[in-house]
Every structure is written in C-alpha cells, then in structure tokens.
Short mmCIF file of C-alpha atoms and ligand atoms in Angstrom, two decimals:
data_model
loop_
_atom_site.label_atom_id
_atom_site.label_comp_id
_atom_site.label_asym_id
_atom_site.label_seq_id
_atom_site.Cartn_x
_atom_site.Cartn_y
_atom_site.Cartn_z
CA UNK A 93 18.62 -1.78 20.02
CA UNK A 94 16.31 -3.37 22.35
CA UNK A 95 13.69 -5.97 20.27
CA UNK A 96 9.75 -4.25 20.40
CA UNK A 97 7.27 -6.47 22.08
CA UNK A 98 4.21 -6.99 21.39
CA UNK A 99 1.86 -3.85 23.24
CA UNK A 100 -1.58 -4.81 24.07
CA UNK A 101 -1.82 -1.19 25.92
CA UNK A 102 -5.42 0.84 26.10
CA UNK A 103 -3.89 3.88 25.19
CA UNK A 104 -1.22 5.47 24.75
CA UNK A 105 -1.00 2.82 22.21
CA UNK A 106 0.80 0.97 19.86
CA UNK A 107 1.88 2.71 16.88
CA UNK A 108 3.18 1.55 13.42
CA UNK A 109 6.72 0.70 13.08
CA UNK A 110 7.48 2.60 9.83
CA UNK A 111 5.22 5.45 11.62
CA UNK A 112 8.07 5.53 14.16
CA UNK A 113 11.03 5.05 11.89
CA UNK A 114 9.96 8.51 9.62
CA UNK A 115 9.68 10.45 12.85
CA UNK A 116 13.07 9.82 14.05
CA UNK A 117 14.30 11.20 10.85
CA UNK A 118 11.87 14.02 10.91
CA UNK A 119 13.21 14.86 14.62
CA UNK A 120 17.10 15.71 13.35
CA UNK A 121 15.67 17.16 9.74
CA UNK A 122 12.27 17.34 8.82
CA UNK A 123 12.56 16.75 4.93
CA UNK A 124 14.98 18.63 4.08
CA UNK A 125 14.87 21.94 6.24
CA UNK A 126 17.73 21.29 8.48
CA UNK A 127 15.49 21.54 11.45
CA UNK A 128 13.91 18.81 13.23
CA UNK A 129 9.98 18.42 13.68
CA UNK A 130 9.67 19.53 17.23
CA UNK A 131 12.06 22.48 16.69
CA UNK A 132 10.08 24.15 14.18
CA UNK A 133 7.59 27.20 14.34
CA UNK A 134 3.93 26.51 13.92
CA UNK A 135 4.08 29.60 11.43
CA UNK A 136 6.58 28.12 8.94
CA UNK A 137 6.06 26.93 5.71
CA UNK A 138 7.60 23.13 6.20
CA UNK A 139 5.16 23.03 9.66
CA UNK A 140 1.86 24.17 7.63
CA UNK A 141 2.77 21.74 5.02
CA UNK A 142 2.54 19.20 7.65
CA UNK A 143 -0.16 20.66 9.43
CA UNK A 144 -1.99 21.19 5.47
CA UNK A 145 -1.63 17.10 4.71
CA UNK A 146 -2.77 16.10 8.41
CA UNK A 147 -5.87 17.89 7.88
CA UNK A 148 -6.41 16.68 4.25
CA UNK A 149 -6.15 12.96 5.13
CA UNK A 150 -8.74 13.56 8.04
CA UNK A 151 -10.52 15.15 5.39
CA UNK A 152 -10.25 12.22 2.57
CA UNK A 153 -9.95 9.29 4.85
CA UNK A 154 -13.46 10.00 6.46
CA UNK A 155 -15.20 11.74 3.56
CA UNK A 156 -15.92 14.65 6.02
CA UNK A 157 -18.52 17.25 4.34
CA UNK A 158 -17.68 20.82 3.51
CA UNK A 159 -19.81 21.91 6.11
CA UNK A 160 -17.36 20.53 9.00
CA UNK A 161 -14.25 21.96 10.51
CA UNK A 162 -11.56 19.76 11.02
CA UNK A 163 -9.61 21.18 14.58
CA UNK A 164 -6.58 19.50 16.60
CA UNK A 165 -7.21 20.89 19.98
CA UNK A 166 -5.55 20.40 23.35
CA UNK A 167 -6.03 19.26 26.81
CA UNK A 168 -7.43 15.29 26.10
CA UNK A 169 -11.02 13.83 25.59
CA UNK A 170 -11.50 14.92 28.74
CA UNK A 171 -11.81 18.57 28.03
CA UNK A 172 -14.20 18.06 25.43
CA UNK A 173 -16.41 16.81 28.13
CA UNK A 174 -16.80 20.40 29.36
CA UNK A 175 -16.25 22.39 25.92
CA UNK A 176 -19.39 20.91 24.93
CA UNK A 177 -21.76 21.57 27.48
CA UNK A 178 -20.22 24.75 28.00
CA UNK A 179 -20.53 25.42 24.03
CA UNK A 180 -23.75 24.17 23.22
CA UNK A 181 -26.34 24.01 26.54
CA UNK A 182 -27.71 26.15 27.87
CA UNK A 183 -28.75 26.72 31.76
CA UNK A 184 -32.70 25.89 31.06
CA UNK A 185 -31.54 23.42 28.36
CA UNK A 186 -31.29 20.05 28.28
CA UNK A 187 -28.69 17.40 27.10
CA UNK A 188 -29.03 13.50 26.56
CA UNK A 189 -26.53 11.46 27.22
CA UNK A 190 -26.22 7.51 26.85
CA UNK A 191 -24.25 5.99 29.50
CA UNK A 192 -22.30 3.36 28.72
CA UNK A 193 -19.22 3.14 30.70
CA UNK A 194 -17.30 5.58 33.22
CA UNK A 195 -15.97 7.84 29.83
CA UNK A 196 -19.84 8.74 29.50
CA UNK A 197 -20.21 9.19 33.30
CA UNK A 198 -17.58 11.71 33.00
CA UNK A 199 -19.13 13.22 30.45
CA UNK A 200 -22.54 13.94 32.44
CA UNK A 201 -20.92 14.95 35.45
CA UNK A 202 -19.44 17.89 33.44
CA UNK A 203 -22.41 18.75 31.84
CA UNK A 204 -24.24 18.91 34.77
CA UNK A 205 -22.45 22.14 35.52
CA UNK A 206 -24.10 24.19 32.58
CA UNK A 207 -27.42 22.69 32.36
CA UNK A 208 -29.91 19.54 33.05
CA UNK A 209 -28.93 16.17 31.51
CA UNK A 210 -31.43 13.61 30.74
CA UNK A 211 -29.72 9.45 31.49
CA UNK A 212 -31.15 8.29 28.30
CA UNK A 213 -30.04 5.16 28.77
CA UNK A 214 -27.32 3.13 30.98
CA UNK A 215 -26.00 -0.23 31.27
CA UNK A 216 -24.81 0.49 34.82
CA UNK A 217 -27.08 -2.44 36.17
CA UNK A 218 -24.39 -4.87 34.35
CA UNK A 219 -20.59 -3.08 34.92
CA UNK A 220 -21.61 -1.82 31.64
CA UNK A 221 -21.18 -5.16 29.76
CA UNK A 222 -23.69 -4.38 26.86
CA UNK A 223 -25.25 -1.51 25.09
CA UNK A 224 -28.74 -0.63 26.05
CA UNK A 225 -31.19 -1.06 23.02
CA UNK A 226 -33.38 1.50 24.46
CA UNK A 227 -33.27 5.03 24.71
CA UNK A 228 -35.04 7.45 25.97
CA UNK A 229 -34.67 10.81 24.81
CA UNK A 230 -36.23 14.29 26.23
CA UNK A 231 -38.69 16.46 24.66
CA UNK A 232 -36.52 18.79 22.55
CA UNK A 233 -32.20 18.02 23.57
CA UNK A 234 -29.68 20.35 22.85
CA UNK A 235 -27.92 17.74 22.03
CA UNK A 236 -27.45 14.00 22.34
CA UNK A 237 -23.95 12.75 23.41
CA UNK A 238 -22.93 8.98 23.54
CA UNK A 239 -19.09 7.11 23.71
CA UNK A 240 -19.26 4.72 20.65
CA UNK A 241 -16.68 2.22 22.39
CA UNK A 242 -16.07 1.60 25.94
CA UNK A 243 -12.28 1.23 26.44
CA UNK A 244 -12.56 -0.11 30.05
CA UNK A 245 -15.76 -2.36 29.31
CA UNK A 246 -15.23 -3.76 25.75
CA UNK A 247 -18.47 -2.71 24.43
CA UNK A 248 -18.88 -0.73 20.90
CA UNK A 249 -21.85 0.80 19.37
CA UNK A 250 -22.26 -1.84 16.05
CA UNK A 251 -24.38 1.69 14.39
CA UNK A 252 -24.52 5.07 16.08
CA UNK A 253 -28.00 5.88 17.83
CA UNK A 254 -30.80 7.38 15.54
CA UNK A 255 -31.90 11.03 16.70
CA UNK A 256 -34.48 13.42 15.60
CA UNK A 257 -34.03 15.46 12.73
CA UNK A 258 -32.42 18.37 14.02
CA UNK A 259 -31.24 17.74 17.07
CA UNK A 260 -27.19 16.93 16.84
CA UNK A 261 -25.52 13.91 18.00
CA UNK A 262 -21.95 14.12 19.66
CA UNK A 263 -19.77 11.23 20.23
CA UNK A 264 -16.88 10.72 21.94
CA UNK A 265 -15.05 8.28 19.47
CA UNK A 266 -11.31 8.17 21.31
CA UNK A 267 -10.78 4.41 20.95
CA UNK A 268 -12.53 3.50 17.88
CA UNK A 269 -12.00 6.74 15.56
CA UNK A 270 -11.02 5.38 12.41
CA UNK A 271 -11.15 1.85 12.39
CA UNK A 272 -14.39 1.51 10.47
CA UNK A 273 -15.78 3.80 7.83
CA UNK A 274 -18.50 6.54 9.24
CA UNK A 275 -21.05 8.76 8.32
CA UNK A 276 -20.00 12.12 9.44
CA UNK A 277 -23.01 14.06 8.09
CA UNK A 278 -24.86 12.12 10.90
CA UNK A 279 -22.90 13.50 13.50
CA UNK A 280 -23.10 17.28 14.68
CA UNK A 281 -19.60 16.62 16.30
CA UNK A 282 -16.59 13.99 16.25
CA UNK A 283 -14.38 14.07 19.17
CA UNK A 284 -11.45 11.57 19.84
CA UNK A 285 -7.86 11.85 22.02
CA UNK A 286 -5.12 10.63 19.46
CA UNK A 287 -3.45 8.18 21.81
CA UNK A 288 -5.69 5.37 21.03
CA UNK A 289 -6.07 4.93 17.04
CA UNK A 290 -4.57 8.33 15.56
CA UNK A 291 -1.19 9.26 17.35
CA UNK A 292 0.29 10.20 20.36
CA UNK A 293 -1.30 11.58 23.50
CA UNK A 294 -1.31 15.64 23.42
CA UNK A 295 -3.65 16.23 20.93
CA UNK A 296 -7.53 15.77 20.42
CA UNK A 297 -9.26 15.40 17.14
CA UNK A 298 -12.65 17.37 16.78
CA UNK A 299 -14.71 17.18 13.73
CA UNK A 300 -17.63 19.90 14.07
CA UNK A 301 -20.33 21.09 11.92
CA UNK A 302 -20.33 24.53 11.05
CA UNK A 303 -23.56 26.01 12.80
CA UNK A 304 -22.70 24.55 16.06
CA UNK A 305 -19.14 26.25 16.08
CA UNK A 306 -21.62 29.73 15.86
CA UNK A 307 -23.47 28.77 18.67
CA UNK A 308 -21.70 29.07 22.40
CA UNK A 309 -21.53 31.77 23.80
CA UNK A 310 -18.82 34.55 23.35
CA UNK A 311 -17.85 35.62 27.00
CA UNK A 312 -16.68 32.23 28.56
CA UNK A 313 -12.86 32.36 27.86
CA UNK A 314 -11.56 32.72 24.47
CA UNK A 315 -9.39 29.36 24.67
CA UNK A 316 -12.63 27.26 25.38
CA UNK A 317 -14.83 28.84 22.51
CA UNK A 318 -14.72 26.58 19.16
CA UNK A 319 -15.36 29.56 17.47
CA UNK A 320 -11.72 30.73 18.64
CA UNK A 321 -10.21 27.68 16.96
CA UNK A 322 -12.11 27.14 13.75
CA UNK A 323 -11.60 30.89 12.74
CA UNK A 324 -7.52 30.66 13.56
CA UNK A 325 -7.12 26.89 12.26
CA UNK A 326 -6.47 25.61 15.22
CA UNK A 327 -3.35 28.46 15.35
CA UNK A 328 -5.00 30.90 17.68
CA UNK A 329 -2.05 30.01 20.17
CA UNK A 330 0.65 26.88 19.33
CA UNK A 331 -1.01 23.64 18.81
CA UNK A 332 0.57 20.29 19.68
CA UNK A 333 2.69 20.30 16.59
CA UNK A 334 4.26 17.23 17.08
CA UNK A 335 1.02 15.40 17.71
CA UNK A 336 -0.40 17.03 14.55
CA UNK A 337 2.72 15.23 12.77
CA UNK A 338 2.47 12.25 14.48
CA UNK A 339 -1.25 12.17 13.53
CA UNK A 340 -0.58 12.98 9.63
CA UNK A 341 1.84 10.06 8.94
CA UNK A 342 -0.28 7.73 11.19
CA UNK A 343 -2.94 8.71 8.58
CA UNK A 344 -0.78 8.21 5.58
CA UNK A 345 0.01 4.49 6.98
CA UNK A 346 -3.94 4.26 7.30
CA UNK A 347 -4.25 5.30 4.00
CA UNK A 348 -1.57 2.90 2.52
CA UNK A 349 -3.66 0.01 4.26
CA UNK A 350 -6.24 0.95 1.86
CA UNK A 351 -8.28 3.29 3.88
CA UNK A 352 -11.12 2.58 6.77
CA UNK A 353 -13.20 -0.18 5.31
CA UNK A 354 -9.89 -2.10 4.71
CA UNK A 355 -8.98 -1.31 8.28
CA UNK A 356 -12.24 -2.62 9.15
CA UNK A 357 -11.67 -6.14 7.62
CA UNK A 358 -8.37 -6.33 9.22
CA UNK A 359 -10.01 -4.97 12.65
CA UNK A 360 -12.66 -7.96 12.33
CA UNK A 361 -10.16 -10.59 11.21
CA UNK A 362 -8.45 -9.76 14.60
CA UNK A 363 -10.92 -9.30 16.90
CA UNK A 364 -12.99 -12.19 15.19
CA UNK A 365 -9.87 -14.35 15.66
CA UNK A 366 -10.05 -13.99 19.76
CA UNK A 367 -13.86 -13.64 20.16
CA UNK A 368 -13.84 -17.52 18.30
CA UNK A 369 -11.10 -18.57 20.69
CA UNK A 370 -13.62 -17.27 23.33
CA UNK A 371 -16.62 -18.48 22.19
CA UNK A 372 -15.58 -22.33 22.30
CA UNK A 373 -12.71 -21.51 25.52
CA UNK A 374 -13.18 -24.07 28.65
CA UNK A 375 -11.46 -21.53 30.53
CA UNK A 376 -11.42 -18.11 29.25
CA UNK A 377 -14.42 -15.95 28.87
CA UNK A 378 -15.30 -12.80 26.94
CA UNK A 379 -17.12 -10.35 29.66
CA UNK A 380 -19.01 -8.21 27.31
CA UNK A 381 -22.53 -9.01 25.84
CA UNK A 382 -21.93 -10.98 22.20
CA UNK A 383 -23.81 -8.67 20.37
CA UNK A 384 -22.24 -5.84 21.60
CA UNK A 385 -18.44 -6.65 21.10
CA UNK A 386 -15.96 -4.19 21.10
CA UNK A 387 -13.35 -4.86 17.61
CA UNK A 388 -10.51 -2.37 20.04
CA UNK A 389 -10.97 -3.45 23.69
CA UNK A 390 -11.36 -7.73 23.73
CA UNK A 391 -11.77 -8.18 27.51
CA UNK A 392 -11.93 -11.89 29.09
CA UNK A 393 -11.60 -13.57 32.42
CA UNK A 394 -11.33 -17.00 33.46
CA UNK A 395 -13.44 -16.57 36.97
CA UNK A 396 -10.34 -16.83 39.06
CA UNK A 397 -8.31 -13.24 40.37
CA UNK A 398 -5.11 -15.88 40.58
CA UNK A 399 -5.65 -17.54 37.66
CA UNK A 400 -5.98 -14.04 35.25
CA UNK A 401 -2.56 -12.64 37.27
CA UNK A 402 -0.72 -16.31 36.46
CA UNK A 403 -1.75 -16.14 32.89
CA UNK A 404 -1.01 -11.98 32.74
CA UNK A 405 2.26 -13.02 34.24
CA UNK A 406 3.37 -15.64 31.56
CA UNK A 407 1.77 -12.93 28.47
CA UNK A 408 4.08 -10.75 29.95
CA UNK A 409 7.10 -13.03 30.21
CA UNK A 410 6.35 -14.00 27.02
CA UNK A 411 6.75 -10.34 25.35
CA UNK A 412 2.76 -9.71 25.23
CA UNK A 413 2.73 -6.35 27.16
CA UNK A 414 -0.73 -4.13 28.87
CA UNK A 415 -2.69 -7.53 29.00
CA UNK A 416 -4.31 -6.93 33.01
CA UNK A 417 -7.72 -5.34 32.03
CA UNK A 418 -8.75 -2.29 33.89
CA UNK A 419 -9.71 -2.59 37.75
CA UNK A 420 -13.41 -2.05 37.26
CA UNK A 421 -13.61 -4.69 35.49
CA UNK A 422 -10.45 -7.20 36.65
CA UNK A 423 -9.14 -10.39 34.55
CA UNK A 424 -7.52 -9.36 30.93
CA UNK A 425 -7.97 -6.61 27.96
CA UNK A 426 -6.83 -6.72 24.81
CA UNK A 427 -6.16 -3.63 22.87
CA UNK A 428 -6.24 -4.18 19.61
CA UNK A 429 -6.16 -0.91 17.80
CA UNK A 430 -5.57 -0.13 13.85
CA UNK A 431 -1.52 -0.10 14.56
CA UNK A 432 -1.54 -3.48 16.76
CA UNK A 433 -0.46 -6.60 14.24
CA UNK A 434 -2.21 -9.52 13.85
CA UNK A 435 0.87 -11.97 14.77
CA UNK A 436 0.44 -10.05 17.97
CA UNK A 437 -3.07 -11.75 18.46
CA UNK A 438 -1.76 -15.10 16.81
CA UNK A 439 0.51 -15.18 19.82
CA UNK A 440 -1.70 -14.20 22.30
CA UNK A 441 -4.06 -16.84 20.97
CA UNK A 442 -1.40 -19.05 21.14
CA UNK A 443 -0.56 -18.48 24.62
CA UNK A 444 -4.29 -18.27 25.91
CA UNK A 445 -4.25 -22.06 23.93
CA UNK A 446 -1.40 -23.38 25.89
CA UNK A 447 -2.52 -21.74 29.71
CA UNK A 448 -5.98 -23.46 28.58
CA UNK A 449 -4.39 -27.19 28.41
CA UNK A 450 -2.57 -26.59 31.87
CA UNK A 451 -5.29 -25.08 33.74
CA UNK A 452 -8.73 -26.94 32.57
CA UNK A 453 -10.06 -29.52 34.25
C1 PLP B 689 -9.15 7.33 26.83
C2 PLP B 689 -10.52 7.84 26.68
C3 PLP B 689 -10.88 9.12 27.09
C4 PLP B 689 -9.92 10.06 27.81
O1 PLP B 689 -9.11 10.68 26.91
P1 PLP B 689 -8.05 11.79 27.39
O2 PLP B 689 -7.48 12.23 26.08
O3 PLP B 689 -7.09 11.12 28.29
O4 PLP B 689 -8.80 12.86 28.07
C5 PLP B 689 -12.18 9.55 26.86
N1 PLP B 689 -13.07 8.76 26.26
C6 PLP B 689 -12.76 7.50 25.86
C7 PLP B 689 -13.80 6.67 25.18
C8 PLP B 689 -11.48 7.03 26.05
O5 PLP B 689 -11.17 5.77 25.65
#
C-alpha cells in the first residue's frame, strides 16, 4: 500500500488514521450485521445505533444544553448561508453580520435576498488579515452572524463577539468546530461543514436552540425549514449516513484525546510551534495580525511569488502535501486541523528551517 503523506489540505482534510482503518471494516460489515456501512438503511437498528452515538458525542463533547437540537443536514456551509436568512429574517428585518473574510461575504450576499443586513464590521481594508475590534450593531437585529475562523485568511475569533441579551448570535464555525471548548448557551445557532475538523465532506453540523427552530416561516419549502428536520431527527428524507458515521468515530477519536480542552493544548502546541518559527524567521512571514492568529489556517509568505512556489515545490517533494495558500491571499497555508499530527509540523518546520539557510541573505 502506498505510504500516507503528510496533508496540509484546507478541507477536505486530514483525518485520523485509526478513524480510517475502522471504516474500512465497517464498509464490508458494520459490527457484526453482515452489511457494510454505506449499504445499510437509515431506518435500521445497527444505522440508528450509529446515528444514536454520533449525536451523543456532539452532545457530551460540547456540553450542548437541553434546549438545543443537534441536526446533520445536507448541501455544505454554504446552504446554511441561505437557511438562515430565509429561517429567521424577515423582509423589514434586519441582520448583522461581521465580515471577516469571503465565507462571511457569502454569507451577506445571501441574506440580502430576504431582508436588510447591517456590515457591522469588516476587515476588508487589510485582505482580511485581522479581526476588527469594533462592531457596530443595529438598533434591534434579528440576528447577528459572524465566521469564527477564516480558512482562506488565517484569522480566528480568540472569544466570540458579545451581543445584547436577546438577540441570537450565529456562527459559521466550519474550520474551527471543535478544537477548543465553547459555550453553546451563548450561541442561538452552531453551524459547521464536516470536511474541516469533524469528517468527511457531505454533511453539515447544526446546533440550534429550540425557539429559533419555531420561528421561519412554514410555506418556503419543506426541505429548507429547520422545523422539518428537528421534528424527523434529521430523517425526514435519507441523511448522509456515511458522513454521520464518519463524524461519530471522528468524535470518539476526539474523545479518546481527552476531549476539546485537550485538543486545545495540542492545537496551541502546534500552531504555537510555527507562529515561533515565524516570529524570529529572516525569511518567512506570518500574514495575519498577531493577535488575531488562526490555531487551523497558519498562513506565511516570504515576499517573493518564486520564492513561495520553490519552497511549495520542495514541501511537496518532500511528502508535505496542500501547502500553496489560497489565491486571495498567495504564498503558503498550513492546515492544521484536530486530525493533522504534530510530526507533520515538526517537518514542515524543519523544511521551512533548511529553505531559510539557502535563501537568506
Ligand atoms: C469551507 C468553509 C465553508 C464552505 O463550506 P461548504 O461545506 O463547502 O459549503 C464555509 N465557511 C467556512 C468558514 C469554511 O471554512
């Protein structure tokens, strides 16, 4: 079998090994039914078992209140951009969203399609290389809505925003979900597409409080009403069952790690490890704001478009795969999610060390 590389990817992402090894059993035979994972009806007992345990460990891992529904929806992130607004403002309302990188652009443009939306803050002015400490919300918002890391930029809220009593804060947590313990009864809703920190691509995560599934309306189409979904547990048609599993043993590794403030440590020993490197680098330098440091996305440039493809081209040589950083911003990105190891970083650091005594002058 073909040796695994190290995979520095933005998403889909890395996944853990032992993860990987249980589902190829579970594809032939899940336990022992005789029927493989993917062949199996979302209605049977060995399924809802797996579907039961997925939805616990969201449950445990993240302390999430009684007062929350736990759903595993379809169609990415990106849908949630619209299921919200179309959920939860109204035409004469008003949302607030922070804008922090092209995922929260997104996010408004869909929005603007069911009511107004207030730019409460955006970092814009700087390729969205920090986090804006001020904010300025409307009058009364529906809702307020931010992205608490910026996959492309390398920027990550270090607390989530503080909003009025009352008024519900939505975030769209896809590439940090998970990696650091949080306060769900803060949050009206929790949204996140697995292929980052929780799973494979296919299914979404959505944590929601109870009086906010009540709220959209009832004659937009039955599919895009949360209502729909909560009341069927997430069975109204066939979810992404093999995401859902994916998602429940990705968990149970999580949970073997010790849970998300021991993910956190070993998130900060990582990140911490290359943000050093960076600090003190002749050569390489971290693009986003120091205060405002992403522990998932580590993005860097040395100044030079040739330079970044030589070095991307040696990573990549060397077995350190997904290391060019998105186009918006250019030079390199470094994934670094839950799953990704630590000797992974060791030997990027390594390599970053060596391209640094050959190139600087
Ligand atoms: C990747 C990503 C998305 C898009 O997710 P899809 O599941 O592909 O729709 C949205 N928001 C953030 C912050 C992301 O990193």
């Amino acid at each position: 079998m073909t040796e695994r590389i190290y995979n520095f990817s933005a998403g889909p992402a890395a996944l853990p090994l032992p993860v990987l090894e249980q589902a190829q059993q579970d594809l032939i035979s899940l336990g022992d039914t005789g029927i493989g994972v993917l062949e199996h009806s979302h209605r049977s007992k060995a399924f809802l078992a797996v579907y039961e345990e997925a939805e616990a460990l969201v449950r445990e891992l993240a302390s999430i209140p009684e007062n929350y529904k736990v759903l595993f929806l379809q169609g990415g992130a990106s849908s949630q951009f619209f299921m919200i607004p179309m959920n939860l403002l109204k035409k004469d309302q008003t949302a607030d969203y922070l804008v922090t990188g092209s995922w929260s652009k997104k996010a408004v443009k869909e929005a603007k399609s069911f009511g107004n939306v207030n730019v409460a803050c955006s970092s814009e002015d700087k390729n969205f290389s920090y986090i804006p400490e001020e904010v300025s919300l409307s009058e009364n918002p529906a809702y307020v809505h931010f992205t608490s890391n910026n996959t492309i930029y390398g920027t990550e809220f270090a607390t989530e925003p503080t909003v009025p009593a009352g008024v519900p804060l939505i975030c769209d947590a896809s590439s940090d979900i998970f990696s650091r313990p949080l306060d769900i009864s803060k949050y009206g809703i929790v949204y996140a597409g697995a292929q980052k920190n929780l799973g494979p691509s296919g299914v979404t995560l959505v944590i929601i409080r109870d009086d906010l599934i009540e709220q959209g309306p009832t004659d937009i189409p039955t599919m895009l009403q949360y209502r729909t979904h909560s009341e069927a547990g997430s069975m109204y048609n066939t979810p992404p069952t093999f995401g859902i599993y994916v998602l429940g043993q990705v968990l149970r590794w999580l949970k073997e790690q010790g849970g998300l403030a021991a993910i956190q440590e070993k998130n900060q020993s990582k990140a911490g490890k290359l943000y050093g490197y960076l600090e003190q680098s002749k050569l390489f330098n971290a693009t986003a704001a120091k205060q405002d440091r992403s522990l998932m996305n580590v993005t860097f440039v040395t100044g030079d478009a040739d330079l970044d493809a030589q070095f991307i081209a040696k990573a990549t040589a060397a077995g350190l795969d997904g290391l060019k950083g998105h186009r918006s911003v250019g030079g390199m990105r470094a994934s670094i999610y839950n799953a990704f190891p630590e000797a992974g970083v060791d030997k990027l650091l390594e390599m970053m060390n060596q391209f640094e005594q050959e190139h600087a002058s």
